[in-house]
Coordinates of C-alpha atoms in Angstrom, one line a residue:
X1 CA 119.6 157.2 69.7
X2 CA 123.6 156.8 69.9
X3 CA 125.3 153.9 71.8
X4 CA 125.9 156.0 74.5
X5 CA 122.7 157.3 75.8
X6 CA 121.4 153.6 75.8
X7 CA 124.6 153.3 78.0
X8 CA 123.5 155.9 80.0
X9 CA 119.9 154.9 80.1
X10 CA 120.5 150.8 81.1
X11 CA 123.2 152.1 83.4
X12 CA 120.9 154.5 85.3
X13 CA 117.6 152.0 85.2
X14 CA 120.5 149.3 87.2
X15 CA 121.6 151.9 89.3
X16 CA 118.2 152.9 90.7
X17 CA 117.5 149.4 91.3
X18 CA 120.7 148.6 93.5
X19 CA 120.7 151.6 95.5
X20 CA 116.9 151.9 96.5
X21 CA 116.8 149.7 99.4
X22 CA 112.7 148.9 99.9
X23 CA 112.5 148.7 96.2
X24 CA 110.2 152.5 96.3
X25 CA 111.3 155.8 95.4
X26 CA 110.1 159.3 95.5
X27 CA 110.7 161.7 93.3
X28 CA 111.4 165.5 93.7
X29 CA 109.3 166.8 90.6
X30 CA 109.4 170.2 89.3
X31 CA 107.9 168.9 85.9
X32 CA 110.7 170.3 84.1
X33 CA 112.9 168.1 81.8
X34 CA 115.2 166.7 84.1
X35 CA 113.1 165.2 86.6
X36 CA 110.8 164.1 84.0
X37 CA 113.4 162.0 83.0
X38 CA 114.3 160.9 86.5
X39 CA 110.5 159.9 87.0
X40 CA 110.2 157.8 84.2
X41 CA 113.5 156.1 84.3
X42 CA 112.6 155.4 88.2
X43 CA 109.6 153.5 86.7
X44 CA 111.4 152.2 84.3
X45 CA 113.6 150.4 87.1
X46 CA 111.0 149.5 89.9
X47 CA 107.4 149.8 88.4
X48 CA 105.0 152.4 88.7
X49 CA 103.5 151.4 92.2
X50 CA 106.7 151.9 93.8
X51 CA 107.5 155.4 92.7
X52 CA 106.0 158.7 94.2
X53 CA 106.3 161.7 93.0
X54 CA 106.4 165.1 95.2
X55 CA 106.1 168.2 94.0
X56 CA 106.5 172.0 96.3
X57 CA 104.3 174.3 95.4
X58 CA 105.2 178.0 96.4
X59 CA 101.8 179.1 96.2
X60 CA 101.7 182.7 94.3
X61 CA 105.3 182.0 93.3
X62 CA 104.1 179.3 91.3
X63 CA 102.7 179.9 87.7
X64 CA 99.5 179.4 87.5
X65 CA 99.7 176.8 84.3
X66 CA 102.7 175.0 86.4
X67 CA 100.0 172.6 88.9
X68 CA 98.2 171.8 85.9
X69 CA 101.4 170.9 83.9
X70 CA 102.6 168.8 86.4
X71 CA 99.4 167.1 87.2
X72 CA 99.2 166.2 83.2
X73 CA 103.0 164.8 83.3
X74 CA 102.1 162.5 85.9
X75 CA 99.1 161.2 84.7
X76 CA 101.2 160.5 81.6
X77 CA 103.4 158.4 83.0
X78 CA 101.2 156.7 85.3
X79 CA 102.7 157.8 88.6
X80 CA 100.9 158.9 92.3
X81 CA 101.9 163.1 92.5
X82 CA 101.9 164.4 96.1
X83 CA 102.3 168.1 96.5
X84 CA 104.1 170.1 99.9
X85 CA 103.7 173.9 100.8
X86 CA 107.7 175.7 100.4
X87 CA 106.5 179.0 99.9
X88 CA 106.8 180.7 103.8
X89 CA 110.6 179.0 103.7
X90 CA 111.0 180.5 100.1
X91 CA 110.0 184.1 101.5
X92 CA 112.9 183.3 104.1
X93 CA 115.0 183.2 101.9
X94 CA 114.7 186.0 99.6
X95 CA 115.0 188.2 102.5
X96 CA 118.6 188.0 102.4
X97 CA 118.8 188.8 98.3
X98 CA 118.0 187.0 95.6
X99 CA 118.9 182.9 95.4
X100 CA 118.0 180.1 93.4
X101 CA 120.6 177.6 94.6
X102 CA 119.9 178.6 98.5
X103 CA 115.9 178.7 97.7
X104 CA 116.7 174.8 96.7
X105 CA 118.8 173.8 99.6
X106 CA 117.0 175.7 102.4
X107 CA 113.4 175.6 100.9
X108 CA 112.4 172.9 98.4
X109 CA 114.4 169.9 99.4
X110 CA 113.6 170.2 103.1
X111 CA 109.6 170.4 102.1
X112 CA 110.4 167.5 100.3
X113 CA 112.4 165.4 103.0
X114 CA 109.4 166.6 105.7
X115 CA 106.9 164.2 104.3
X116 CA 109.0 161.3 102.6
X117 CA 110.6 158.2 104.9
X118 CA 113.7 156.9 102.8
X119 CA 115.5 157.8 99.9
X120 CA 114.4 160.9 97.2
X121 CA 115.6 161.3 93.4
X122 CA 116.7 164.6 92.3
X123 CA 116.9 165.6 88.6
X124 CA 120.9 167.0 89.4
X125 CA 122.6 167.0 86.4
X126 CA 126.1 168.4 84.7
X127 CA 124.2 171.7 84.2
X128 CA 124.2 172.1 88.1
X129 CA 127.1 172.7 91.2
X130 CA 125.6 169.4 92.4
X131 CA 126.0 167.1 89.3
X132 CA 129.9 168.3 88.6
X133 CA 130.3 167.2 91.7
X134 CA 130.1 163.7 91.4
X135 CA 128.3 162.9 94.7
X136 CA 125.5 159.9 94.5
X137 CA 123.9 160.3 97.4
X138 CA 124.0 163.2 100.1
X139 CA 121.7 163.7 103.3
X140 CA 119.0 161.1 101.7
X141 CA 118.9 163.0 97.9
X142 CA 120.3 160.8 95.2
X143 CA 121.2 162.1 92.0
X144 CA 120.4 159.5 89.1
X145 CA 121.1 162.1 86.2
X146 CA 124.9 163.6 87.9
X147 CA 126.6 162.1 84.9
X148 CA 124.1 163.2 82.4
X149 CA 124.5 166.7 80.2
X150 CA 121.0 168.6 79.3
X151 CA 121.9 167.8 75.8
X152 CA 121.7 163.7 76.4
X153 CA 118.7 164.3 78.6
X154 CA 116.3 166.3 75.9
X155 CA 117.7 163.0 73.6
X156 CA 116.3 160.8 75.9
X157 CA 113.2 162.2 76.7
X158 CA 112.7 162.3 73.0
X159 CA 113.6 159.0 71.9
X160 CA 110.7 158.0 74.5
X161 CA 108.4 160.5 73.1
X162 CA 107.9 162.5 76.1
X163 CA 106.7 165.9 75.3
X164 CA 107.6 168.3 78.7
X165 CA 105.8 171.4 78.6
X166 CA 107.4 174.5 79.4
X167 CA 106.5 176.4 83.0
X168 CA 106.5 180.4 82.5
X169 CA 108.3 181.8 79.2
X170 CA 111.8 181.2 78.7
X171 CA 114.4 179.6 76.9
X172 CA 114.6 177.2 79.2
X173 CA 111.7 175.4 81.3
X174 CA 111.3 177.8 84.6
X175 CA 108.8 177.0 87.3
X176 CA 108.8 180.1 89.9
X177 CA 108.3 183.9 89.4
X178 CA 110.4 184.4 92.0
X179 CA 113.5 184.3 90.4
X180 CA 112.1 187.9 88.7
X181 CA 112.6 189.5 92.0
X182 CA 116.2 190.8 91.8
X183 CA 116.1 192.5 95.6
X184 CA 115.6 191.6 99.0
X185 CA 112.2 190.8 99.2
X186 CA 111.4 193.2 102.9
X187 CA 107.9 192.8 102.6
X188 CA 105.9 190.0 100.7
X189 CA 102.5 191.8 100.4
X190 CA 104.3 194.8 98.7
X191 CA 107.5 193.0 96.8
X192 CA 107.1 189.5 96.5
X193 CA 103.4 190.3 95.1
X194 CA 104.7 192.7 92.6
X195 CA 106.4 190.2 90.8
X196 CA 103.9 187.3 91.2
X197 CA 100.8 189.3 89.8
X198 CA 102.7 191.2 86.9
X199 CA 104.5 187.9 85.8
X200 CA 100.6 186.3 85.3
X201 CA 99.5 190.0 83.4
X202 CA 102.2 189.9 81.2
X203 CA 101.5 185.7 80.1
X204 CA 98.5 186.6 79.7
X205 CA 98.2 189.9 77.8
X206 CA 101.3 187.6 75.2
X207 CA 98.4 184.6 74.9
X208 CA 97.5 185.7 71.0
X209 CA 101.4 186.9 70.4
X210 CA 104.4 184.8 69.5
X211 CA 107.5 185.2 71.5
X212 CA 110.1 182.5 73.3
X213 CA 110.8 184.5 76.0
X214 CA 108.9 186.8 78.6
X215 CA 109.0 188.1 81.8
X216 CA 108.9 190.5 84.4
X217 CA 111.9 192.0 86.6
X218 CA 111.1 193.6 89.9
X219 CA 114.2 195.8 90.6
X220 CA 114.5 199.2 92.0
X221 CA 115.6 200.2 95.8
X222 CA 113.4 198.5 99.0
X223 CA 110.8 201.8 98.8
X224 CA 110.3 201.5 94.9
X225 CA 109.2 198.5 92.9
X226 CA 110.1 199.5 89.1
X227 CA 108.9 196.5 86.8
X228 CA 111.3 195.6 84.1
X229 CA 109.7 194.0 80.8
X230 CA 111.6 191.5 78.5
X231 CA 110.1 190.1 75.6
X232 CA 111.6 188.8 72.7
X233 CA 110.9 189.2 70.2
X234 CA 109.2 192.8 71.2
X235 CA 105.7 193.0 70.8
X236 CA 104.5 196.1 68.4
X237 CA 103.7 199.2 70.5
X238 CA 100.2 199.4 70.4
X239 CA 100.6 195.9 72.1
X240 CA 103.4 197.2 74.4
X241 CA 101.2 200.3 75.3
X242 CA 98.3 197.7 76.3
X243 CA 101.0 195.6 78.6
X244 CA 102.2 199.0 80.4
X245 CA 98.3 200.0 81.4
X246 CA 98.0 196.3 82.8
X247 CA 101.1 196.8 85.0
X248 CA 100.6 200.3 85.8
X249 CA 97.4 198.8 87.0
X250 CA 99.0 197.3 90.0
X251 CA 99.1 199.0 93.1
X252 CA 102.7 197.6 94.3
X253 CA 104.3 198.6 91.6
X254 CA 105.7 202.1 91.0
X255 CA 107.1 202.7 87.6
X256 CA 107.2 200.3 84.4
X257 CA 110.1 199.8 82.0
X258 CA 110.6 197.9 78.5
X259 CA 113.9 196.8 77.7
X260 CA 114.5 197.3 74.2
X261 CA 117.7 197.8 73.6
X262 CA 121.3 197.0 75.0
X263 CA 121.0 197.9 79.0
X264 CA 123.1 198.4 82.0
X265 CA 121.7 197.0 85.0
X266 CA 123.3 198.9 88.5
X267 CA 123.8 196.1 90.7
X268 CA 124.2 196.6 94.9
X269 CA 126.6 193.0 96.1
X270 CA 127.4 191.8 99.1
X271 CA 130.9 192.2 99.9
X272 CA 131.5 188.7 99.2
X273 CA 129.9 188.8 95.9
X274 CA 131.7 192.0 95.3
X275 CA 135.5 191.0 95.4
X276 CA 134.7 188.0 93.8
X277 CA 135.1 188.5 90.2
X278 CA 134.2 185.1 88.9
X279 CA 131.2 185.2 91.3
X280 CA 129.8 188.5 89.5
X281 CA 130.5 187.3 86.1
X282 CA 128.1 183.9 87.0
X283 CA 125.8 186.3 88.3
X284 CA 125.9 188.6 85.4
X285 CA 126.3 186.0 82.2
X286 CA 125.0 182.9 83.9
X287 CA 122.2 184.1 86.3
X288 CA 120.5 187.7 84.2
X289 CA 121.8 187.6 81.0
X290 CA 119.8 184.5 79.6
X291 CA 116.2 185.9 81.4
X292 CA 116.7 189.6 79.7
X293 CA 115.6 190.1 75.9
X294 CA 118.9 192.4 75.1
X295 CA 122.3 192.5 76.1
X296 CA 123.2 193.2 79.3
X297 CA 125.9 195.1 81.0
X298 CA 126.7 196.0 85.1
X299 CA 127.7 198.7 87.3
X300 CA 128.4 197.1 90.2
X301 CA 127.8 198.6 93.9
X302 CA 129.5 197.6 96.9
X303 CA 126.4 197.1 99.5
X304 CA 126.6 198.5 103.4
X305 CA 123.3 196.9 103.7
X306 CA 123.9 194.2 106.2
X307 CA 120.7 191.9 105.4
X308 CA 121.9 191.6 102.2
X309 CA 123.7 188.2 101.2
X310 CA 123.7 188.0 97.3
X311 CA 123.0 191.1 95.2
X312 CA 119.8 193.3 94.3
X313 CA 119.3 195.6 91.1
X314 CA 118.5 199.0 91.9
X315 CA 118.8 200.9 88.5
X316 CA 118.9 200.2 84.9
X317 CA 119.6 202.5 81.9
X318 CA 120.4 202.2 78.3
X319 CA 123.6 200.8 76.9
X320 CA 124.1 204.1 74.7
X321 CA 123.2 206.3 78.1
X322 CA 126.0 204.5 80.2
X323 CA 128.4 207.7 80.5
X324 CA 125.6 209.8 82.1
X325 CA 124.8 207.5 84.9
X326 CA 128.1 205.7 85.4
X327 CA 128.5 207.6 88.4

C-alpha cells in the first residue's frame, strides 16, 4: 500500500479521535464500501465498544440479500448494528420524481439523526456533491472519507482484507430498488411495487447465469408501468423468454421490454432540469447511462406536470428506430 494511503489512513484514525467529543461514534452504514471503511477505521480510532452502527432499511425497497449482508459485515468487524424504518419518508420523496441525492438528505439521514444523541459518520467521499465540498462536519454528519477518492478507498479496504459484498447487481455496490423507478411514484401499491417485486424476479431467475450487471427499469407514463430489462451480458433467449413470463406475471406491470441494443430513452424534466444543460447531461451520463446494459441516448420533454421536481421516463425505442419516434 503507497505512502499516501497510510497518510490518509493514520490521518483519518487521529481525526476521528479529536473530533468525537464522548469518545463514541455511530455510523451511517449502508454496507457498501465506503462506509465499510468509515466503520472500521472508527474502530480503528476509539475501539469497538464505542462505535454503533445504524443502518435504514426501506423495507420492500431494500434487496432482500442487503439485511443479511449488512448483518455479516458487522459481525465481521465486531461492531453493535441498529436498524431505523426510512421507507414512508422514501415514498415522500419519489412523489416528486425520481432522487437519490434528495432520498438521502430528506430520508435516510433524518432516520438516522431520530435515534442517535451526538455525532454520526457518513461514508462522503470525492465521488459525492458532499465530499468535493470540503465540509467536516454539517448539522451533526461528519464526513471522515471527504478527502478520499473511491480508488484509495477499495485500496484500503483491501490492504485490510475486507471483502464488501455487493447489494443488487451492478457495477457498483447499490442497496435500493428504488432508484429503478424512473417516474413519480403516484401510488406505491401499483408503482413503487412494480419495481420492488420485479427487481427480486429478475436476481433470482440470473442465480445459475453469469452477468455483472442487472436490473429492472420501471418507466412508462403514471397509467402504465412498462418494465425495462438490462442485463449484461444478455442472457440466451430461451433464458430471456423465461425472465419475460416471470414479469409478465406481475399484476402491476403492463408491458415488458429487453434492452438489447443502443436505446433512446424519452425523458419528461422539470423546467429546471430542462434549461439546464449540464443538469441533463448528469442525469443522462452520470445518473442512467451506468445502470443500462447498452448505450443510451435522450429525447428530452419539457414537463407541464406540476408535481414533478426532477425527470421521469415515459418512452424508450431503439437507437436505429430514433427518426420514427423523434417526434
Amino acid at each position: 500500500m503507497s505512502a499516501q494511503i497510510e497518510n490518509l489512513i493514520d490521518r483519518t484514525i487521529d481525526e476521528i479521535r479529536e473530533l468525537t467529543e464522548n469518545g463514541r461514534l455511530t455510523v451511517a452504514f449502508s454496507g457498501g464500501l465506503d462506509s465499510t471503511l468509515v466503520a472500521f477505521l472508527a474502530s480503528k480510532a476509539l475501539g469497538t465498544d464505542n462505535v454503533k452502527l445504524v443502518n435504514v432499511c426501506f423495507g420492500p425497497y431494500s434487496y432482500s440479500k442487503g439485511l443479511e449482508i449488512v448483518t455479516s459485515l458487522a459481525d465481521e468487524l465486531g461492531l453493535r448494528l441498529e436498524f431505523t424504518p426510512g421507507y414512508e419518508a422514501q415514498e415522500r420523496v419519489w412523489r416528486t420524481g425520481p432522487s437519490c441525492n434528495r432520498c438521502t438528505r430528506l430520508a435516510k439521514l433524518p432516520a438516522i439523526r431520530s435515534g442517535v444523541i451526538g455525532l454520526i459518520a457518513t461514508g462522503a467521499n470525492q465521488s459525492d456533491s458532499w465530499g468535493k465540498t470540503g465540509i467536516v462536519i454539517k448539522d451533526g454528519f461528519y464526513a471522515p472519507l471527504r478527502e478520499w477518492t473511491k480508488d484509495e478507498i477499495n485500496l484500503a479496504l483491501t490492504r485490510f482484507g475486507i471483502d464488501v459484498p455487493r447489494i443488487g447487481e451492478a457495477p457498483v455496490r447499490e442497496g435500493c430498488k428504488l432508484k429503478h423507478l424512473l417516474k413519480i411514484m403516484a401510488n406505491p401499491s401499483y408503482h413503487g411495487y412494480s419495481v420492488a417485486i420485479a427487481n427480486e424476479v429478475l436476481l433470482d431467475e440470473l442465480e445459475d447465469f453469469q452477468h455483472f450487471l442487472a436490473n429492472v427499469k420501471i418507466i412508462g407514463p403514471l397509467s402504465k408501468n412498462i418494465a425495462l430489462v438490462n442485463v449484461s451480458p444478455l442472457p440466451p433467449e430461451e433464458s430471456r423468454t423465461r425472465i419475460t413470463k416471470s414479469l409478465e406475471g406481475i399484476d402491476s406491470i403492463d408491458e415488458v421490454r429487453w434492452v438489447g441494443e443502443a436505446t433512446v430513452l424519452k425523458i419528461m424534466a422539470n423546467p429546471g432540469l430542462y434549461n439546464s444543460p449540464e443538469a441533463r447531461e448528469w442525469v443522462l451520463n452520470g445518473r442512467l447511462a451506468p445502470e443500462f446494459a447498452f448505450p443510451i441516448q435522450a429525447r428530452w420533454v419539457n414537463s407541464k406536470n406540476n408535481r414533478l421536481e426532477t425527470f421521469q421516463v415515459i418512452d424508450c425505442w431503439r437507437l436505429e428506430d430514433d427518426t420514427a419516434n423523434s417526434d
